[in-house]
XYZ file of C-alpha atoms in Angstrom:
693
model
C 85.734 78.585 88.045
C 84.546 81.930 86.679
C 82.095 82.202 89.589
C 84.846 81.505 92.123
C 87.054 84.180 90.585
C 84.240 86.683 90.764
C 83.618 85.870 94.411
C 87.293 86.381 95.281
C 87.670 89.667 93.399
C 86.277 91.945 96.155
C 88.604 90.325 98.707
C 91.595 90.688 96.409
C 90.897 94.415 95.933
C 90.165 95.112 99.603
C 92.608 97.413 101.457
C 95.512 95.564 103.030
C 94.606 94.815 106.650
C 98.239 95.230 107.715
C 98.134 98.934 106.878
C 96.468 101.481 109.141
C 94.660 103.176 106.276
C 92.811 105.636 108.481
C 96.137 106.938 109.727
C 97.501 107.075 106.180
C 94.454 109.081 105.076
C 94.829 111.455 108.030
C 98.556 112.027 107.518
C 98.128 112.538 103.773
C 95.391 115.102 104.448
C 97.578 116.752 107.076
C 100.531 116.948 104.695
C 98.333 118.528 102.022
C 96.947 121.012 104.543
C 100.455 122.054 105.576
C 101.592 122.459 101.971
C 98.534 124.560 101.132
C 98.927 126.674 104.269
C 102.523 127.481 103.452
C 101.893 128.228 99.790
C 98.741 130.284 100.240
C 99.507 132.088 103.499
C 102.874 131.646 105.151
C 105.116 132.184 102.125
C 103.185 135.254 100.848
C 103.291 136.620 104.411
C 107.073 135.964 104.405
C 106.754 133.813 107.506
C 108.267 130.871 105.588
C 111.247 131.663 103.360
C 112.003 128.216 101.880
C 109.098 126.007 100.873
C 109.168 122.639 99.117
C 105.847 120.947 98.462
C 105.599 117.177 98.894
C 102.402 116.876 96.845
C 102.531 113.673 94.840
C 105.364 112.183 96.871
C 103.376 112.160 100.077
C 101.273 108.996 100.176
C 104.123 106.578 99.460
C 106.372 108.304 102.009
C 103.693 107.903 104.660
C 103.345 104.215 103.836
C 107.113 103.858 104.146
C 107.337 105.696 107.459
C 104.593 103.512 108.880
C 106.855 100.466 108.375
C 109.802 101.905 110.316
C 108.939 101.002 113.889
C 112.211 99.666 115.301
C 113.995 102.263 117.496
C 117.267 101.030 115.954
C 116.025 101.859 112.476
C 117.196 105.106 110.925
C 116.220 107.029 107.853
C 117.686 110.009 106.080
C 115.678 111.996 103.584
C 115.913 115.298 101.789
C 114.006 118.567 101.479
C 110.777 116.906 100.225
C 110.525 114.370 103.040
C 108.117 115.977 105.509
C 105.380 113.331 104.980
C 107.873 110.699 106.128
C 108.566 112.737 109.263
C 104.856 113.034 109.963
C 104.541 109.255 109.717
C 107.430 108.854 112.175
C 105.556 111.011 114.679
C 107.230 114.406 114.477
C 105.350 117.203 116.238
C 103.523 119.240 113.589
C 104.287 122.513 115.368
C 107.971 121.587 115.253
C 107.726 121.049 111.512
C 105.966 124.361 110.888
C 107.974 126.273 113.493
C 111.198 125.086 111.914
C 110.009 126.277 108.504
C 109.345 129.648 110.107
C 112.819 129.724 111.684
C 111.402 129.952 115.193
C 112.954 128.806 118.450
C 112.724 125.100 119.173
C 111.957 122.631 116.431
C 114.711 120.986 114.462
C 117.384 123.643 114.827
C 116.266 126.685 116.842
C 116.141 128.679 113.625
C 119.708 127.845 112.602
C 118.925 125.748 109.528
C 116.363 125.719 106.737
C 113.132 124.258 108.056
C 112.877 121.589 105.364
C 116.264 120.141 106.389
C 114.845 117.844 109.028
C 116.265 115.886 111.925
C 114.303 113.871 114.457
C 115.555 111.855 117.440
C 112.828 109.254 117.844
C 112.606 106.914 120.827
C 109.518 105.154 119.454
C 110.693 104.236 115.984
C 113.164 105.232 113.320
C 115.131 108.396 113.960
C 115.486 110.798 111.054
C 119.209 111.435 110.723
C 120.162 115.068 110.085
C 119.366 115.850 106.486
C 121.614 118.077 104.396
C 121.049 120.795 101.844
C 123.370 119.105 99.345
C 121.733 116.676 96.924
C 123.080 113.155 97.456
C 124.742 113.917 100.791
C 122.256 111.673 102.608
C 123.387 108.380 101.084
C 126.742 107.512 102.634
C 125.849 108.428 106.237
C 122.853 106.110 105.928
C 125.195 103.373 104.699
C 127.293 104.017 107.783
C 124.282 103.521 110.047
C 123.522 100.262 108.210
C 127.078 99.067 108.738
C 126.821 100.002 112.414
C 123.701 97.812 112.658
C 125.743 94.839 111.472
C 128.544 95.785 113.865
C 126.164 95.813 116.837
C 124.763 92.432 115.792
C 128.013 90.666 114.976
C 130.658 92.266 117.215
C 128.849 93.740 120.212
C 126.179 90.994 120.071
C 123.262 93.311 120.809
C 119.983 91.475 119.978
C 118.085 94.765 119.680
C 119.620 95.219 116.229
C 118.533 91.814 114.905
C 116.106 93.120 112.271
C 117.001 96.829 112.210
C 117.560 98.587 108.904
C 118.565 101.925 107.424
C 116.511 103.712 104.767
C 117.682 106.561 102.556
C 115.349 108.679 100.426
C 116.393 110.419 97.235
C 114.927 111.853 94.081
C 115.789 110.787 90.557
C 118.242 113.689 90.298
C 120.257 112.419 93.248
C 121.151 109.135 91.554
C 123.744 111.033 89.515
C 125.590 112.142 92.663
C 128.858 110.805 94.050
C 127.102 109.987 97.297
C 124.599 107.661 95.649
C 127.225 105.580 93.862
C 129.559 105.526 96.852
C 126.767 104.305 99.129
C 125.587 101.760 96.563
C 129.109 100.317 96.434
C 129.397 100.233 100.220
C 125.981 98.638 100.734
C 126.407 95.924 98.121
C 130.036 94.984 98.764
C 129.330 94.825 102.508
C 125.816 93.352 102.053
C 124.294 95.889 104.433
C 120.663 96.102 105.633
C 119.946 99.268 103.659
C 116.994 100.356 101.542
C 117.513 102.894 98.756
C 114.105 104.535 98.291
C 114.100 106.509 95.044
C 111.196 108.861 94.320
C 111.278 109.405 90.572
C 109.176 112.385 89.549
C 110.945 112.799 86.221
C 112.730 116.061 87.017
C 115.664 117.439 88.978
C 114.347 121.009 89.301
C 113.981 121.563 85.527
C 116.334 118.869 84.217
C 114.608 115.690 82.963
C 115.590 112.401 84.592
C 117.004 111.239 81.242
C 119.858 113.695 81.875
C 120.520 112.069 85.261
C 120.623 108.429 84.171
C 120.418 106.789 80.721
C 116.792 106.161 79.832
C 115.619 107.891 82.986
C 115.134 104.676 84.974
C 117.766 103.876 87.576
C 116.064 100.577 88.460
C 116.397 99.306 84.897
C 120.009 100.427 84.710
C 120.893 98.589 87.938
C 119.167 95.360 86.967
C 122.481 93.497 86.738
C 124.081 95.090 89.806
C 125.219 92.226 92.004
C 123.787 91.668 95.505
C 121.090 94.342 95.115
C 117.371 93.552 95.142
C 115.585 95.806 92.625
C 111.900 96.665 93.069
C 110.124 99.041 90.735
C 106.583 100.398 90.531
C 104.000 103.152 90.808
C 104.009 105.227 93.995
C 100.583 106.728 93.341
C 98.523 103.519 93.438
C 97.718 102.765 97.118
C 97.617 98.971 96.873
C 100.699 98.721 94.677
C 102.737 101.209 96.698
C 101.851 99.490 99.975
C 102.729 96.080 98.567
C 106.060 97.178 97.089
C 107.102 99.051 100.227
C 106.246 96.033 102.367
C 108.193 93.792 99.992
C 111.254 96.056 100.083
C 111.279 96.607 103.856
C 110.677 92.920 104.573
C 113.463 91.878 102.215
C 116.024 94.114 103.936
C 114.877 93.079 107.415
C 114.772 89.357 106.677
C 117.615 88.881 104.199
C 119.971 91.455 105.792
C 120.969 92.785 102.410
C 120.416 95.966 100.368
C 117.460 96.735 98.135
C 116.527 99.571 95.832
C 112.880 100.566 95.531
C 112.062 102.993 92.728
C 108.572 104.464 92.787
C 107.365 106.816 90.103
C 105.462 109.799 91.507
C 104.296 113.147 90.136
C 105.707 116.432 91.406
C 102.468 118.389 91.572
C 104.097 121.723 92.385
C 107.358 123.318 91.330
C 110.688 122.242 92.727
C 110.204 125.005 95.300
C 107.619 127.723 95.782
C 109.514 130.043 93.441
C 109.567 127.469 90.611
C 106.883 128.281 87.998
C 107.476 125.029 86.025
C 107.423 126.867 82.694
C 109.657 124.080 81.357
C 106.647 121.703 81.498
C 103.903 121.948 78.877
C 100.207 122.003 79.838
C 99.520 118.446 78.731
C 102.347 117.101 80.869
C 101.172 119.034 83.927
C 97.649 117.703 83.366
C 98.995 114.159 83.164
C 100.774 114.660 86.480
C 97.602 115.835 88.214
C 95.781 112.838 86.789
C 98.159 110.702 88.850
C 97.558 112.567 92.127
C 97.642 109.876 94.869
C 95.136 111.704 97.091
C 91.999 111.062 94.998
C 93.346 107.589 94.253
C 93.565 106.880 97.971
C 90.048 108.150 98.513
C 88.700 105.901 95.749
C 90.606 102.996 97.257
C 89.208 103.506 100.766
C 85.720 104.871 100.094
C 83.470 102.962 100.444
C 85.612 99.813 100.938
C 86.830 100.926 104.354
C 85.490 104.423 105.005
C 82.239 106.202 104.301
C 82.128 109.611 102.638
C 81.363 111.218 105.983
C 84.268 109.428 107.667
C 86.629 110.617 104.943
C 85.334 114.174 105.325
C 85.785 113.948 109.094
C 89.411 112.864 108.609
C 90.040 115.844 106.337
C 88.406 118.208 108.825
C 90.519 116.805 111.650
C 93.711 117.224 109.608
C 92.840 120.809 108.672
C 92.054 121.674 112.286
C 95.295 120.101 113.503
C 97.296 121.988 110.894
C 95.693 125.271 111.973
C 96.323 124.533 115.652
C 99.965 123.680 114.853
C 100.310 126.978 112.987
C 99.048 128.885 116.004
C 101.482 127.099 118.294
C 104.350 127.615 115.853
C 103.653 131.317 115.371
C 103.511 131.775 119.142
C 107.130 130.661 119.390
C 109.715 133.446 119.558
C 112.832 133.814 117.479
C 115.839 132.467 119.352
C 118.077 134.935 121.173
C 120.736 135.850 118.569
C 123.526 135.355 121.093
C 122.611 131.668 121.395
C 123.858 130.977 117.849
C 127.365 130.847 119.302
C 126.494 127.770 121.336
C 126.911 124.103 120.406
C 129.611 124.453 117.794
C 131.544 122.008 119.987
C 130.526 119.827 122.913
C 129.927 122.107 125.897
C 128.899 119.616 128.578
C 125.254 119.025 127.684
C 125.129 115.667 125.914
C 123.570 115.495 122.458
C 120.439 113.349 122.100
C 121.781 111.082 119.352
C 125.286 110.272 118.206
C 128.626 109.339 119.672
C 129.688 106.701 122.150
C 128.878 108.897 125.153
C 125.148 108.642 124.404
C 125.508 104.848 124.718
C 126.955 104.922 128.225
C 130.649 105.316 127.428
C 132.790 106.743 130.208
C 136.407 107.643 129.522
C 139.037 105.945 131.698
C 141.078 108.028 134.121
C 143.835 109.997 132.402
C 146.787 112.243 133.128
C 148.641 114.939 131.220
C 151.936 113.895 132.822
C 153.912 111.469 130.635
C 155.529 108.416 132.222
C 158.295 108.544 129.603
C 159.446 105.011 130.245
C 161.283 102.739 127.818
C 163.183 103.486 124.649
C 162.367 106.283 122.269
C 159.873 105.291 119.585
C 158.942 106.966 116.340
C 155.601 108.575 115.648
C 154.393 105.630 113.561
C 154.857 103.258 116.490
C 153.376 105.735 118.964
C 150.187 106.191 116.919
C 149.856 102.456 116.293
C 150.323 101.668 119.981
C 147.687 104.228 120.960
C 145.184 102.867 118.447
C 145.928 99.332 119.614
C 145.286 100.194 123.266
C 142.018 102.025 122.561
C 140.822 99.173 120.331
C 141.579 96.787 123.152
C 139.687 98.652 125.885
C 136.822 100.110 123.805
C 134.745 97.829 121.578
C 133.184 100.827 119.838
C 136.446 101.908 118.165
C 136.515 100.975 114.450
C 139.351 101.700 111.988
C 138.933 101.794 108.212
C 140.265 103.315 105.022
C 142.070 102.381 101.836
C 144.854 99.809 102.397
C 144.815 99.934 106.199
C 144.039 96.200 106.587
C 146.606 93.529 105.657
C 148.961 96.153 104.196
C 148.802 98.183 107.411
C 148.434 101.518 105.643
C 150.759 103.129 103.130
C 152.732 104.518 106.095
C 152.504 101.265 108.141
C 150.639 102.979 110.977
C 147.958 100.253 111.217
C 150.286 97.323 110.543
C 149.131 94.196 112.393
C 145.935 95.711 113.802
C 143.572 93.809 111.510
C 145.330 90.562 112.327
C 144.794 91.165 116.019
C 141.317 92.700 116.090
C 139.679 91.191 113.013
C 138.187 92.473 109.784
C 135.027 93.781 111.461
C 137.037 96.331 113.460
C 139.936 97.132 111.136
C 139.003 96.957 107.473
C 139.753 98.185 103.981
C 137.257 100.261 102.024
C 136.428 100.965 98.421
C 138.358 103.743 96.705
C 135.969 106.529 97.668
C 136.729 109.274 100.152
C 133.061 110.310 100.056
C 132.216 106.742 101.078
C 134.880 106.625 103.788
C 133.875 109.820 105.565
C 130.149 109.534 104.861
C 129.943 106.071 106.381
C 132.008 107.295 109.340
C 129.324 109.932 109.957
C 126.602 107.274 110.032
C 128.609 104.978 112.284
C 129.296 107.851 114.680
C 125.598 108.734 114.744
C 124.893 105.117 115.671
C 127.181 105.355 118.706
C 130.480 103.956 117.451
C 133.855 105.743 117.482
C 134.974 105.529 113.850
C 138.595 106.266 112.936
C 138.631 106.721 109.152
C 141.884 107.340 107.319
C 142.444 109.435 104.211
C 145.721 108.278 102.658
C 147.064 111.745 101.861
C 145.845 115.272 102.586
C 145.012 116.044 98.950
C 142.756 112.991 98.724
C 140.356 114.499 101.244
C 138.934 116.800 98.575
C 136.208 114.389 97.334
C 134.994 114.117 100.945
C 134.741 117.871 101.506
C 130.932 117.874 101.634
C 130.779 115.108 104.237
C 133.528 116.747 106.310
C 131.660 120.040 106.332
C 128.274 118.470 107.089
C 129.738 116.415 109.928
C 131.352 119.437 111.557
C 128.228 121.594 111.468
C 125.898 118.835 112.657
C 125.881 119.655 116.368
C 125.373 123.345 115.659
C 122.715 123.048 112.948
C 120.633 120.604 115.018
C 121.172 122.675 118.181
C 122.798 119.734 119.998
C 120.202 117.124 119.016
C 122.749 115.187 116.928
C 126.538 114.948 116.783
C 128.984 112.656 114.973
C 132.265 112.469 116.923
C 135.059 110.688 115.071
C 138.815 110.857 114.540
C 139.796 111.477 110.924
C 143.461 110.552 110.405
C 145.197 112.309 107.511
C 148.907 112.013 106.654
C 150.347 114.883 104.663
C 153.185 117.306 104.162
C 156.534 116.821 102.437
C 158.783 113.823 102.947
C 162.006 113.107 101.043
C 160.477 114.834 98.062
C 157.261 116.656 97.325
C 154.498 116.822 94.733
C 151.079 118.450 94.296
C 149.183 115.245 95.231
C 150.813 113.700 98.309
C 152.678 116.544 100.006
C 150.124 119.262 100.719
C 149.254 120.443 104.228
C 146.504 123.044 103.754
C 145.328 122.475 107.313
C 143.672 125.893 107.316
C 140.852 124.491 105.166
C 139.762 122.233 108.015
C 139.762 125.132 110.452
C 137.261 126.813 108.153
C 134.888 123.880 108.707
C 133.068 124.787 111.947
C 132.800 122.022 114.506
C 136.068 120.205 113.747
C 138.979 120.173 116.157
C 142.365 120.015 114.432
C 145.511 118.429 115.871
C 148.953 118.724 114.265
C 151.447 116.923 116.537
C 155.165 117.344 115.917
C 156.451 114.360 117.888
C 155.548 110.894 119.185
C 154.621 111.940 122.721
C 152.219 114.660 121.637
C 150.749 112.330 119.006
C 149.845 109.837 121.732
C 148.254 112.416 124.019
C 146.271 114.198 121.329
C 145.107 111.027 119.586
C 143.952 109.421 122.811
C 142.165 112.619 123.820
C 140.399 112.665 120.452
C 139.371 109.001 120.733
C 137.863 109.605 124.156
C 136.298 112.963 123.295
C 132.901 114.010 122.002
C 133.757 116.086 118.925
C 134.967 115.254 115.424
C 138.745 115.646 115.168
C 141.142 115.997 112.239
C 144.350 114.255 113.324
C 147.132 115.366 111.005
C 150.147 113.051 110.760
C 153.115 114.763 109.122
C 154.897 112.376 106.782
C 158.342 113.869 107.429
C 157.976 113.317 111.182
C 156.564 109.788 111.198
C 160.051 108.293 111.424
C 162.154 111.411 112.083
C 164.813 110.926 114.759
C 163.965 114.273 116.396
C 160.268 113.328 116.710
C 161.009 110.128 118.623
C 160.037 110.096 122.294
C 159.535 107.452 124.988
C 155.969 106.123 125.065
C 154.148 108.344 127.618
C 151.774 105.653 128.939
C 148.323 104.256 128.229
C 146.583 106.939 130.297
C 148.383 109.951 128.810
C 145.944 112.517 127.366
C 146.607 116.069 126.204
C 144.004 118.825 126.251
C 143.291 120.508 122.938
C 144.150 124.193 122.786
C 147.217 123.964 125.054
C 150.492 124.879 123.363
C 153.929 123.754 124.508
C 157.032 125.906 124.975
C 159.757 123.751 123.457
C 162.401 126.430 124.062
C 162.240 129.496 126.294
C 163.790 132.902 125.719
C 163.203 136.634 125.956
C 164.114 138.189 122.580
C 161.540 136.722 120.193
C 158.470 134.494 120.088
C 158.413 131.842 117.359
C 155.011 130.245 116.766
C 154.920 127.036 114.752
C 153.553 123.498 114.476
C 154.092 120.156 112.754
C 157.347 119.579 110.885
C 158.459 123.173 111.341
C 158.892 122.799 115.110
C 162.151 120.871 114.740
C 163.483 123.398 112.215
C 162.537 126.341 114.413
C 164.236 124.781 117.428
C 167.429 124.235 115.451
C 167.283 127.734 114.007
C 166.851 129.236 117.479
C 170.011 127.668 118.893
C 172.321 130.349 120.318
C 169.467 132.849 120.501
C 167.101 133.752 123.337
C 163.855 132.619 121.698
C 160.507 131.369 122.912
C 159.553 128.517 120.556
C 155.877 127.641 120.862
C 154.522 124.413 119.375
C 150.788 125.044 119.057
C 150.039 121.296 118.758
C 146.393 122.030 117.925
C 145.075 124.675 115.534
C 141.411 124.398 116.469
C 141.322 125.467 119.166
C 144.685 127.245 119.319
C 146.353 128.626 122.420
C 145.948 132.392 122.002
C 146.764 133.010 125.639
C 150.176 131.338 125.424
C 151.108 133.222 122.256
C 149.981 136.606 123.559
C 151.716 136.130 126.923
C 154.963 135.294 125.146
C 154.752 138.165 122.642
C 154.066 140.643 125.432
C 157.306 139.472 127.078
C 159.520 139.294 123.996
C 158.112 142.127 121.883
C 158.643 140.198 118.655
C 156.711 137.482 116.822
C 157.690 135.179 113.985
C 155.183 132.637 112.646
C 156.569 129.693 110.667
C 154.442 127.140 108.834
C 154.618 124.838 105.832
C 151.274 125.797 104.326
C 150.956 128.592 101.778
C 151.295 132.156 102.999
C 148.193 133.830 101.567
C 145.240 133.061 103.877
C 147.344 130.512 105.766
C 146.701 130.027 109.467
C 149.677 132.226 110.245
C 147.634 135.180 109.014
C 145.063 134.505 111.748
C 147.764 134.408 114.422
C 149.346 137.588 113.081
C 145.989 139.373 113.126
C 145.325 138.373 116.742
C 148.812 139.498 117.813
C 148.348 142.808 116.014
C 144.915 143.321 117.559
C 145.735 142.331 121.116
C 149.471 142.900 121.610
C 150.299 145.748 119.224
C 151.608 148.137 121.881
C 154.061 145.499 123.100
C 155.703 144.981 119.691
C 159.238 146.166 118.939
C 159.181 144.813 115.368
C 156.551 143.947 112.775
C 154.822 140.589 113.090
C 156.478 138.352 110.507
C 155.590 135.126 108.688
C 157.839 132.598 107.011
C 155.961 130.054 104.927
C 155.831 128.165 101.667
C 155.235 130.467 98.687
C 151.789 130.278 97.122
C 152.582 127.221 95.000
C 151.954 123.480 95.267
C 154.704 121.387 96.784
C 157.452 120.837 94.138
C 158.547 117.257 93.422
C 162.291 117.587 92.867
C 164.093 117.702 96.250
C 166.130 120.740 95.195
C 162.973 122.659 94.333
C 161.215 121.407 97.466
C 164.044 122.470 99.762
C 163.983 125.905 98.199
C 160.239 126.289 98.790
C 159.849 124.878 102.324
C 161.145 127.138 105.142
C 164.648 125.903 105.936
C 166.672 126.189 109.128
C 168.893 128.770 107.462
C 166.008 130.961 106.317
C 164.311 130.729 109.707
C 167.568 131.668 111.458
C 168.079 134.642 109.149
C 164.538 135.851 109.799
C 165.040 135.532 113.559
C 168.186 137.658 113.343
C 166.428 140.269 111.190
C 163.624 140.676 113.697
C 165.888 140.758 116.742
C 168.011 143.398 115.045
C 165.062 145.492 113.865
């Protein structure tokens, strides 16, 4: 028996035949060459401004990337994930050129070079990474949920064993995004791998400050419906085995797993980090765990000779130098081009949105049919969602309480019953999770329609909202995540600081988002349908006071009615004053303008907004009053006033005026609320003041 064991030992320790170890050795050598080149030459020469070494993390990442060969796979990493990108096949000159901020590459010089993205037709695409720690988790969960949607609803066999992989460091497991994605993945049983690289530090903060005991795998041992795998990411055989186990589990069992690999961070957090918070003995212990010499010992002489290993290193160094030459030969992008690709301009993005999957919008018209009885805005929105769900299998609705309850405002009532839980479903109580997963689903080619219950509740999702809006621009049109984000808000019968805010100007400050604020049922139909058939992310604001307001009721304008964004509507015409408004204030402005010769302009959308219509009217009337519910200081009315002052000053017969809420939250008591919100009487008095100026 002892003899048999001895005979089997060399076979048991031989490199796994299912791994292309020569390629792993080459890519690890290439990654090291790139790190050294940046640290020793490109950063000192100020050709690279942000540098994050992957030394110590690199071998395991390469092994992981080598397992992601399904074009429906997706992965999302962070600033230390370049070895993964190399394993996926990214062009080395793109990687270096992006770090140098040159034209081409990941972003045309718009984003930090270590914030990768990679549309990949031959394997897993690298979803657009973000600069915020933890922001990568929920979009990856969204891609994983889209995989299940393609398999179960659209019945696409190409997604049978696809999976989504997210990479994060030990510091990121303390983030909202990590816990939101973990909840989504386990409650939905999604094919998602959480790959945690634990190097013991988040910049200078020990991992014990991020999670009790410093071991997220141990802490999650009792987490239901999550496979936990834990080990050493520096030992070639062990790392390869654990990665294969984790990937195979997710592919075969169609459920989530968490793989924690301990690795050393052999350089500082970034080039500027001197690591003075680590003592010499600890640094020495980290270098003793360097996976590069371990890989060499594992492969030489079992698979490679010394000369073959040296040849691989020489090839990697030569390729790195050639990539540097190609990268440095690239110019800096023309500065004027940075204005392009904030929104869809006609050239289709490479990845993301239903249009990249062959969607073609049905024929539409901007002329309403206006048949049948008048309906309220709730019914109009529900009917529009129902029609688009019926004709477009990529439309998916989700949020808190939108399923059997039908939403707290009853907008989605009955839609789950008709279209099923896969297409209309409730979510966990996490706005980060709602919007983050919507980003991933949009990237996978669906048209997600997430709902945030009230405007104020969007705050926890601010990072995902911002990252989604900038995606097309920061990837220079390689990726985009079109969606329709429905948000009710504004006062109703009473107010309060939590359910009654508008603050729509905050969304306008997020580049890449279109913003619609309809005042009535007809406009709600046209703008919502246009958003659902468009190719940009849209904030669709539903004012609570107008959802069932008699004034806002209109006949249903038809299933092909679509309104163009950026086109205002004159709801009343006159010659003495221009009144610019939107949302719930339109009805009040119309009533206040009775008996006066006033142009009342309902902007309908705030991004873009119809400057031409406002300026044409002001040049005719010579006066301008802007009325909105949001706060006055830095409200959107200030932008309109500035444009009028800049471009129509010589036409003015009175100062440009604003009438808004004071700079306070919405008061709860109706008496206090009615005092704060612009009333018909106050609007009328302001009109008379300006006309009589």
